[in-house]
Amino acid sequence: MSTPSLKSIVVPQVLDAALRPVHWDDYVGQKQVKANVRIAIDAAKKRGGMPEHFLFYGPPGVGKTTLAHLVATTLDAPLKSTSGVAIERAADLAAILTNLDPGTVLFIDEIHRLSHKIEELLYPALEGSHLDIVLGKGPSARTVELALPSFTLVGATTRVAELSGPLRSRFGGGIYQLDFYTDDDLRDIIRRSAQVLGLTAPEEVIERIAARSRATPRVANALLKRVRDFSEVRERALTAALCDEACKLFGIDSLGLTKDDRRYLETLMNGFHGGPAGVRALVAALHEDVDTVEHVYEPYLLRLGFIERSPRGRILTPAGREYLNGDTLPI
Ligand SMILES: Nc1ncnc2c1ncn2[C@@H]1O[C@H](COP(=O)(O)OP(=O)(O)OP(=O)(O)O)[C@@H](O)[C@H]1O
Ligand SMILES: [Mg+2]
């Protein structure tokens, strides 16, 4: 069996890391969030302390993790990253918190995945920098209070609604929604990424990729890299025509929709007469899981105005029908 070349192992990660902004100036858009977070950080720095805890929420790929890294960099603080799924037991949380260097930014991704038990343990840690740990069981059980180093928690989630009220109320630094990006912002991101990747991308190509990026920076960067691969393999320059050809091959249309999105819309139209369709029935017809449908397909279809969520279920809008009938933007 041949071993993959070092280049193929190392380069993708190196490039991904290279595309992630490490300066505020390169973090495009989300102006209000940026301004608010920076005020909280600058105020804390002036006081010589740590800012209060932050929560970032929004769809996948819109820059939550990137922002957490920027918070740590700006504070010149070490960053410890973990995830709500990884902290299962009280001992996991205790191990993480007691081992933090003072002044660390603790990033908990998918924070909605923390169990209630862990959340409750976390409350005093977020308020008073201590942890109440129960030792032993039954009548001989006793609680010990562990002092913790100072830290700032940055939580990130795609599902803010699943966070309990008490946990939400402990993000004194603010709860910020990171939203989908405008076309202008996406173009700026793609222009910068093309530069980092050493590509000469004409404005037409940048526009096309932006329009097909589902309003999401991660999708924009991924598509840019796929189109770059296509141009390298075909040994052709990066032009608008080449970009269209590549997207056709990838099955991505002029709005960034794929065959999965179309299947969703077609199922809603043909299987449910355009709705309302209860999410469970729709999910069963698509052979998908509720999670993927609600968090991967639907947010962008909602944003395009192709579907609506009503109390009685999902509805295909007139714009959605028009799209399926091919009256809008061809591929
Ligand atoms: N505001 C931005 N400006 C420039 N590039 C961005 C921005 N936001 C995100 N990106 C790019 O998109 C990529 C994905 O962003 P990131 O990993 O921060 O998203 P996320 O919201 O944490 O996603 P997930 O919910 O899947 O964890 C980054 O590596 C970065 O290259
Ligand atoms: Mg992330």
Short mmCIF file of C-alpha atoms and ligand atoms in Angstrom, two decimals:
data_model
loop_
_atom_site.label_atom_id
_atom_site.label_comp_id
_atom_site.label_asym_id
_atom_site.label_seq_id
_atom_site.Cartn_x
_atom_site.Cartn_y
_atom_site.Cartn_z
CA MET A 1 0.00 0.00 0.00
CA SER A 2 1.40 3.41 -0.87
CA THR A 3 1.70 5.98 1.90
CA PRO A 4 0.18 9.40 1.28
CA SER A 5 2.71 12.16 0.67
CA LEU A 6 3.57 14.47 3.52
CA LYS A 7 2.19 17.34 1.45
CA SER A 8 -1.27 15.77 1.28
CA ILE A 9 -1.26 15.17 5.03
CA VAL A 10 0.07 18.50 6.18
CA VAL A 11 -1.04 21.09 3.68
CA PRO A 12 -4.84 21.00 4.15
CA GLN A 13 -4.66 21.76 7.88
CA VAL A 14 -1.96 24.35 7.33
CA LEU A 15 -4.16 26.08 4.77
CA ASP A 16 -7.26 25.93 6.98
CA ALA A 17 -5.34 27.49 9.81
CA ALA A 18 -3.93 30.09 7.44
CA LEU A 19 -7.43 31.15 6.36
CA ARG A 20 -8.68 31.68 9.92
CA PRO A 21 -8.34 35.38 10.77
CA VAL A 22 -5.94 36.14 13.62
CA HIS A 23 -6.45 39.93 13.62
CA TRP A 24 -9.68 41.83 14.18
CA ASP A 25 -9.20 43.61 10.86
CA ASP A 26 -9.37 40.30 9.01
CA TYR A 27 -12.51 39.23 10.86
CA VAL A 28 -15.02 40.54 8.34
CA GLY A 29 -18.55 41.74 9.17
CA GLN A 30 -20.41 41.19 12.47
CA LYS A 31 -19.52 44.82 13.27
CA GLN A 32 -21.73 45.22 16.31
CA VAL A 33 -20.58 41.98 17.90
CA LYS A 34 -16.96 42.90 17.31
CA ALA A 35 -17.41 46.37 18.78
CA ASN A 36 -19.14 45.07 21.92
CA VAL A 37 -16.68 42.25 22.56
CA ARG A 38 -13.73 44.57 22.10
CA ILE A 39 -15.12 47.08 24.60
CA ALA A 40 -15.52 44.34 27.20
CA ILE A 41 -11.96 43.14 26.54
CA ASP A 42 -10.39 46.61 26.53
CA ALA A 43 -12.20 47.57 29.74
CA ALA A 44 -10.97 44.41 31.46
CA LYS A 45 -7.42 45.01 30.24
CA LYS A 46 -7.52 48.57 31.60
CA ARG A 47 -8.58 47.23 34.98
CA GLY A 48 -5.91 44.59 34.78
CA GLY A 49 -8.44 41.74 35.09
CA MET A 50 -10.32 39.26 32.95
CA PRO A 51 -13.56 40.12 31.11
CA GLU A 52 -16.81 38.42 32.07
CA HIS A 53 -17.98 35.34 30.22
CA PHE A 54 -19.14 35.47 26.59
CA LEU A 55 -21.59 33.33 24.65
CA PHE A 56 -21.56 33.20 20.84
CA TYR A 57 -24.35 31.53 18.96
CA GLY A 58 -25.33 31.13 15.32
CA PRO A 59 -25.36 28.64 12.45
CA PRO A 60 -22.32 26.44 11.68
CA GLY A 61 -19.33 28.09 10.02
CA VAL A 62 -20.13 31.73 10.79
CA GLY A 63 -17.07 32.44 12.94
CA LYS A 64 -17.83 31.48 16.56
CA THR A 65 -14.62 29.53 17.13
CA THR A 66 -12.61 32.15 15.27
CA LEU A 67 -14.01 34.83 17.56
CA ALA A 68 -13.13 32.79 20.67
CA HIS A 69 -9.53 32.62 19.42
CA LEU A 70 -9.52 36.37 18.82
CA VAL A 71 -10.71 36.99 22.40
CA ALA A 72 -7.76 35.00 23.75
CA THR A 73 -5.24 36.61 21.39
CA THR A 74 -6.41 40.11 22.28
CA LEU A 75 -6.14 39.36 25.97
CA ASP A 76 -2.75 37.79 25.37
CA ALA A 77 -4.19 34.87 27.31
CA PRO A 78 -3.75 31.13 26.93
CA LEU A 79 -6.72 29.39 25.28
CA LYS A 80 -8.01 26.04 26.47
CA SER A 81 -10.54 24.47 24.11
CA THR A 82 -13.00 21.76 24.97
CA SER A 83 -16.53 20.76 24.09
CA GLY A 84 -19.81 20.19 25.90
CA VAL A 85 -19.76 16.57 24.76
CA ALA A 86 -16.33 15.95 26.28
CA ILE A 87 -17.34 17.06 29.80
CA GLU A 88 -19.44 14.11 30.91
CA ARG A 89 -18.62 13.71 34.57
CA ALA A 90 -18.03 16.12 37.45
CA ALA A 91 -14.43 14.87 37.55
CA ASP A 92 -13.93 15.94 33.90
CA LEU A 93 -15.01 19.48 34.73
CA ALA A 94 -12.95 19.57 37.92
CA ALA A 95 -9.86 18.38 36.04
CA ILE A 96 -10.25 21.04 33.36
CA LEU A 97 -10.96 23.94 35.71
CA THR A 98 -8.36 23.17 38.37
CA ASN A 99 -5.63 22.78 35.74
CA LEU A 100 -6.22 26.16 34.07
CA ASP A 101 -3.40 28.67 34.19
CA PRO A 102 -4.68 31.88 35.83
CA GLY A 103 -6.09 34.23 33.21
CA THR A 104 -6.98 31.53 30.69
CA VAL A 105 -9.78 31.78 28.14
CA LEU A 106 -11.74 28.54 28.42
CA PHE A 107 -13.59 27.82 25.18
CA ILE A 108 -16.47 25.35 25.47
CA ASP A 109 -17.81 24.52 22.02
CA GLU A 110 -21.28 22.98 21.70
CA ILE A 111 -21.99 24.22 25.20
CA HIS A 112 -25.66 23.18 24.85
CA ARG A 113 -24.46 19.58 25.18
CA LEU A 114 -23.51 20.01 28.87
CA SER A 115 -25.76 17.97 31.15
CA HIS A 116 -27.84 19.70 33.84
CA LYS A 117 -25.62 18.21 36.50
CA ILE A 118 -22.48 19.69 34.95
CA GLU A 119 -24.23 23.02 34.33
CA GLU A 120 -25.11 23.26 38.02
CA LEU A 121 -21.53 22.54 39.01
CA LEU A 122 -20.39 25.24 36.65
CA TYR A 123 -22.52 28.04 38.18
CA PRO A 124 -20.34 28.78 41.24
CA ALA A 125 -17.25 28.42 39.05
CA LEU A 126 -18.59 31.14 36.77
CA GLU A 127 -19.58 33.41 39.62
CA GLY A 128 -17.10 33.05 42.38
CA SER A 129 -14.24 31.02 40.95
CA HIS A 130 -14.83 27.98 43.08
CA LEU A 131 -16.14 24.48 42.53
CA ASP A 132 -18.26 22.48 44.99
CA ILE A 133 -17.27 18.85 44.76
CA VAL A 134 -19.08 16.09 46.63
CA LEU A 135 -16.74 13.46 48.01
CA GLY A 136 -18.03 10.05 49.05
CA LYS A 137 -21.56 8.71 48.99
CA GLY A 138 -24.51 8.36 51.37
CA PRO A 139 -24.41 9.73 54.92
CA SER A 140 -20.63 10.14 54.86
CA ALA A 141 -20.69 12.32 51.72
CA ARG A 142 -19.26 15.79 52.17
CA THR A 143 -18.83 18.82 49.96
CA VAL A 144 -15.45 20.42 49.49
CA GLU A 145 -14.94 23.82 47.98
CA LEU A 146 -12.10 23.94 45.46
CA ALA A 147 -10.65 27.38 44.70
CA LEU A 148 -10.16 27.97 40.99
CA PRO A 149 -7.83 30.18 38.99
CA SER A 150 -9.48 33.17 37.32
CA PHE A 151 -10.73 32.47 33.81
CA THR A 152 -13.09 33.77 31.16
CA LEU A 153 -15.49 31.27 29.67
CA VAL A 154 -16.35 31.60 25.99
CA GLY A 155 -19.25 29.35 25.09
CA ALA A 156 -20.33 28.61 21.54
CA THR A 157 -23.48 26.95 20.31
CA THR A 158 -25.59 26.50 17.23
CA ARG A 159 -28.64 25.98 19.50
CA VAL A 160 -29.01 28.73 22.01
CA ALA A 161 -32.60 27.70 22.78
CA GLU A 162 -31.29 24.52 24.38
CA LEU A 163 -29.30 26.41 27.01
CA SER A 164 -30.96 26.70 30.39
CA GLY A 165 -32.00 30.13 31.65
CA PRO A 166 -29.64 30.03 34.67
CA LEU A 167 -26.64 29.23 32.46
CA ARG A 168 -27.52 31.98 29.99
CA SER A 169 -27.79 34.53 32.77
CA ARG A 170 -24.18 33.91 33.76
CA PHE A 171 -22.67 35.29 30.55
CA GLY A 172 -22.05 38.76 31.96
CA GLY A 173 -19.82 39.74 29.01
CA GLY A 174 -22.79 39.33 26.72
CA ILE A 175 -24.67 36.87 24.54
CA TYR A 176 -24.02 37.51 20.88
CA GLN A 177 -25.71 36.19 17.79
CA LEU A 178 -23.44 35.71 14.79
CA ASP A 179 -25.61 35.90 11.75
CA PHE A 180 -25.32 34.90 8.12
CA TYR A 181 -23.03 37.14 6.05
CA THR A 182 -23.89 39.63 3.32
CA ASP A 183 -22.56 39.12 -0.19
CA ASP A 184 -20.20 42.08 0.28
CA ASP A 185 -18.69 40.53 3.41
CA LEU A 186 -18.33 37.16 1.71
CA ARG A 187 -16.52 38.76 -1.19
CA ASP A 188 -14.06 40.39 1.22
CA ILE A 189 -13.47 37.02 2.89
CA ILE A 190 -12.95 35.23 -0.44
CA ARG A 191 -10.65 37.98 -1.72
CA ARG A 192 -8.48 37.64 1.37
CA SER A 193 -8.50 33.83 1.23
CA ALA A 194 -7.52 33.88 -2.46
CA GLN A 195 -4.60 36.10 -1.53
CA VAL A 196 -3.53 33.81 1.31
CA LEU A 197 -3.72 30.83 -1.05
CA GLY A 198 -1.68 32.71 -3.67
CA LEU A 199 -4.48 32.66 -6.26
CA THR A 200 -5.24 35.22 -8.91
CA ALA A 201 -9.02 35.33 -8.79
CA PRO A 202 -10.84 37.83 -11.01
CA GLU A 203 -13.71 39.76 -9.43
CA GLU A 204 -16.27 37.74 -11.43
CA VAL A 205 -15.00 34.53 -9.84
CA ILE A 206 -15.13 36.06 -6.37
CA GLU A 207 -18.72 37.20 -6.99
CA ARG A 208 -19.77 33.77 -8.19
CA ILE A 209 -18.26 31.97 -5.24
CA ALA A 210 -19.81 34.48 -2.81
CA ALA A 211 -23.26 33.95 -4.32
CA ARG A 212 -22.93 30.18 -3.89
CA SER A 213 -21.58 30.27 -0.33
CA ARG A 214 -24.87 29.98 1.58
CA ALA A 215 -24.01 33.24 3.36
CA THR A 216 -21.38 31.32 5.35
CA PRO A 217 -17.61 32.01 5.48
CA ARG A 218 -16.68 28.34 5.94
CA VAL A 219 -18.63 27.38 2.83
CA ALA A 220 -17.02 30.28 0.93
CA ASN A 221 -13.50 29.12 1.79
CA ALA A 222 -14.29 25.48 1.06
CA LEU A 223 -15.80 26.33 -2.33
CA LEU A 224 -12.88 28.57 -3.23
CA LYS A 225 -10.52 25.67 -2.51
CA ARG A 226 -12.60 23.21 -4.55
CA VAL A 227 -12.70 25.57 -7.52
CA ARG A 228 -8.95 26.09 -7.16
CA ASP A 229 -8.47 22.28 -7.24
CA PHE A 230 -10.63 22.06 -10.36
CA SER A 231 -8.60 24.75 -12.14
CA GLU A 232 -5.30 23.09 -11.16
CA VAL A 233 -6.37 19.63 -12.33
CA ARG A 234 -7.80 20.94 -15.59
CA GLU A 235 -4.74 23.20 -15.98
CA ARG A 236 -6.97 26.17 -16.76
CA ALA A 237 -7.07 29.69 -15.42
CA LEU A 238 -9.58 30.66 -12.77
CA THR A 239 -12.31 32.30 -14.86
CA ALA A 240 -16.06 32.77 -14.49
CA ALA A 241 -16.69 30.04 -17.08
CA LEU A 242 -14.41 27.62 -15.25
CA CYS A 243 -16.11 28.45 -11.96
CA ASP A 244 -19.54 27.69 -13.47
CA GLU A 245 -18.26 24.43 -14.89
CA ALA A 246 -16.77 23.40 -11.55
CA CYS A 247 -19.97 24.23 -9.65
CA LYS A 248 -22.00 22.24 -12.14
CA LEU A 249 -19.75 19.25 -11.51
CA PHE A 250 -20.09 19.74 -7.73
CA GLY A 251 -23.88 19.93 -8.08
CA ILE A 252 -24.02 23.45 -6.63
CA ASP A 253 -26.41 25.86 -8.32
CA SER A 254 -26.27 29.63 -8.63
CA LEU A 255 -27.83 30.08 -5.17
CA GLY A 256 -25.49 27.60 -3.51
CA LEU A 257 -28.17 24.93 -3.23
CA THR A 258 -27.25 21.27 -3.67
CA LYS A 259 -29.22 18.18 -4.64
CA ASP A 260 -30.05 17.65 -0.94
CA ASP A 261 -31.72 21.05 -0.72
CA ARG A 262 -33.63 20.39 -3.92
CA ARG A 263 -34.70 16.98 -2.64
CA TYR A 264 -36.03 18.68 0.50
CA LEU A 265 -38.00 21.21 -1.54
CA GLU A 266 -39.28 18.59 -3.99
CA THR A 267 -40.41 16.31 -1.17
CA LEU A 268 -42.27 19.20 0.42
CA MET A 269 -43.94 20.07 -2.89
CA ASN A 270 -44.70 16.60 -4.24
CA GLY A 271 -45.05 14.54 -1.08
CA PHE A 272 -46.95 17.10 1.01
CA HIS A 273 -48.60 19.37 -1.59
CA GLY A 274 -46.36 22.20 -0.42
CA GLY A 275 -47.23 21.74 3.27
CA PRO A 276 -47.83 22.36 6.03
CA ALA A 277 -45.77 19.24 6.69
CA GLY A 278 -44.93 18.19 10.24
CA VAL A 279 -41.18 18.00 10.68
CA ARG A 280 -41.22 14.33 11.69
CA ALA A 281 -43.21 13.24 8.65
CA LEU A 282 -40.95 15.30 6.39
CA VAL A 283 -37.81 13.90 7.99
CA ALA A 284 -39.12 10.34 7.59
CA ALA A 285 -39.89 10.95 3.91
CA LEU A 286 -36.36 12.31 3.40
CA HIS A 287 -34.72 9.42 5.32
CA GLU A 288 -32.83 12.01 7.34
CA ASP A 289 -32.63 12.90 11.01
CA VAL A 290 -34.39 15.88 12.57
CA ASP A 291 -31.07 17.41 13.53
CA THR A 292 -29.68 17.55 10.00
CA VAL A 293 -32.93 18.86 8.57
CA GLU A 294 -33.38 21.57 11.21
CA HIS A 295 -29.80 22.70 11.46
CA VAL A 296 -28.23 22.00 8.07
CA TYR A 297 -30.94 22.27 5.38
CA GLU A 298 -33.54 24.58 6.78
CA PRO A 299 -31.66 27.68 8.01
CA TYR A 300 -30.50 28.67 4.53
CA LEU A 301 -33.81 27.74 2.85
CA LEU A 302 -35.56 29.93 5.42
CA ARG A 303 -33.13 32.73 4.72
CA LEU A 304 -33.82 32.46 0.98
CA GLY A 305 -37.53 32.64 1.79
CA PHE A 306 -38.18 29.29 0.07
CA ILE A 307 -39.81 27.73 3.13
CA GLU A 308 -41.60 28.90 6.25
CA ARG A 309 -41.88 27.25 9.63
CA SER A 310 -45.45 27.47 10.92
CA PRO A 311 -47.00 25.94 14.05
CA ARG A 312 -48.58 23.33 11.78
CA GLY A 313 -45.36 22.47 10.00
CA ARG A 314 -43.13 23.43 7.08
CA ILE A 315 -44.60 25.32 4.14
CA LEU A 316 -43.17 25.81 0.65
CA THR A 317 -43.47 29.50 -0.22
CA PRO A 318 -44.32 30.89 -3.68
CA ALA A 319 -40.61 31.76 -4.08
CA GLY A 320 -39.74 28.14 -3.27
CA ARG A 321 -42.22 26.90 -5.90
CA GLU A 322 -40.84 29.33 -8.45
CA TYR A 323 -37.35 28.05 -7.79
CA LEU A 324 -38.45 24.44 -8.28
CA ASN A 325 -40.28 25.36 -11.47
CA GLY A 326 -37.00 26.78 -12.72
CA ASP A 327 -38.29 30.34 -13.06
CA THR A 328 -35.38 31.79 -11.09
CA LEU A 329 -31.67 31.96 -11.74
CA PRO A 330 -30.42 29.00 -13.77
CA ILE A 331 -27.34 27.08 -12.67
N1 LIG B 1 -15.87 36.98 10.15
C1 LIG B 1 -15.03 36.20 9.45
N2 LIG B 1 -14.11 36.76 8.64
C2 LIG B 1 -13.27 36.00 7.90
N3 LIG B 1 -13.28 34.64 7.90
C3 LIG B 1 -14.17 34.03 8.69
C4 LIG B 1 -15.08 34.77 9.52
N4 LIG B 1 -15.84 33.91 10.20
C5 LIG B 1 -15.44 32.68 9.83
N5 LIG B 1 -14.43 32.75 8.93
C6 LIG B 1 -13.78 31.62 8.25
O1 LIG B 1 -14.67 30.51 8.30
C7 LIG B 1 -14.07 29.40 8.96
C8 LIG B 1 -15.11 28.77 9.88
O2 LIG B 1 -15.32 29.60 11.00
P1 LIG B 1 -15.49 29.02 12.50
O3 LIG B 1 -14.80 27.72 12.62
O4 LIG B 1 -15.06 30.11 13.43
O5 LIG B 1 -17.05 28.83 12.53
P2 LIG B 1 -17.99 28.32 13.73
O6 LIG B 1 -19.10 29.31 13.86
O7 LIG B 1 -17.15 28.06 14.93
O8 LIG B 1 -18.58 26.95 13.15
P3 LIG B 1 -19.15 25.66 13.94
O9 LIG B 1 -20.51 26.03 14.46
O10 LIG B 1 -19.24 24.60 12.89
O11 LIG B 1 -18.16 25.33 15.01
C9 LIG B 1 -12.86 29.98 9.69
O12 LIG B 1 -11.79 29.07 9.71
C10 LIG B 1 -12.50 31.21 8.92
O13 LIG B 1 -11.55 30.87 7.93
MG MG B 2 -16.72 26.27 15.88
#
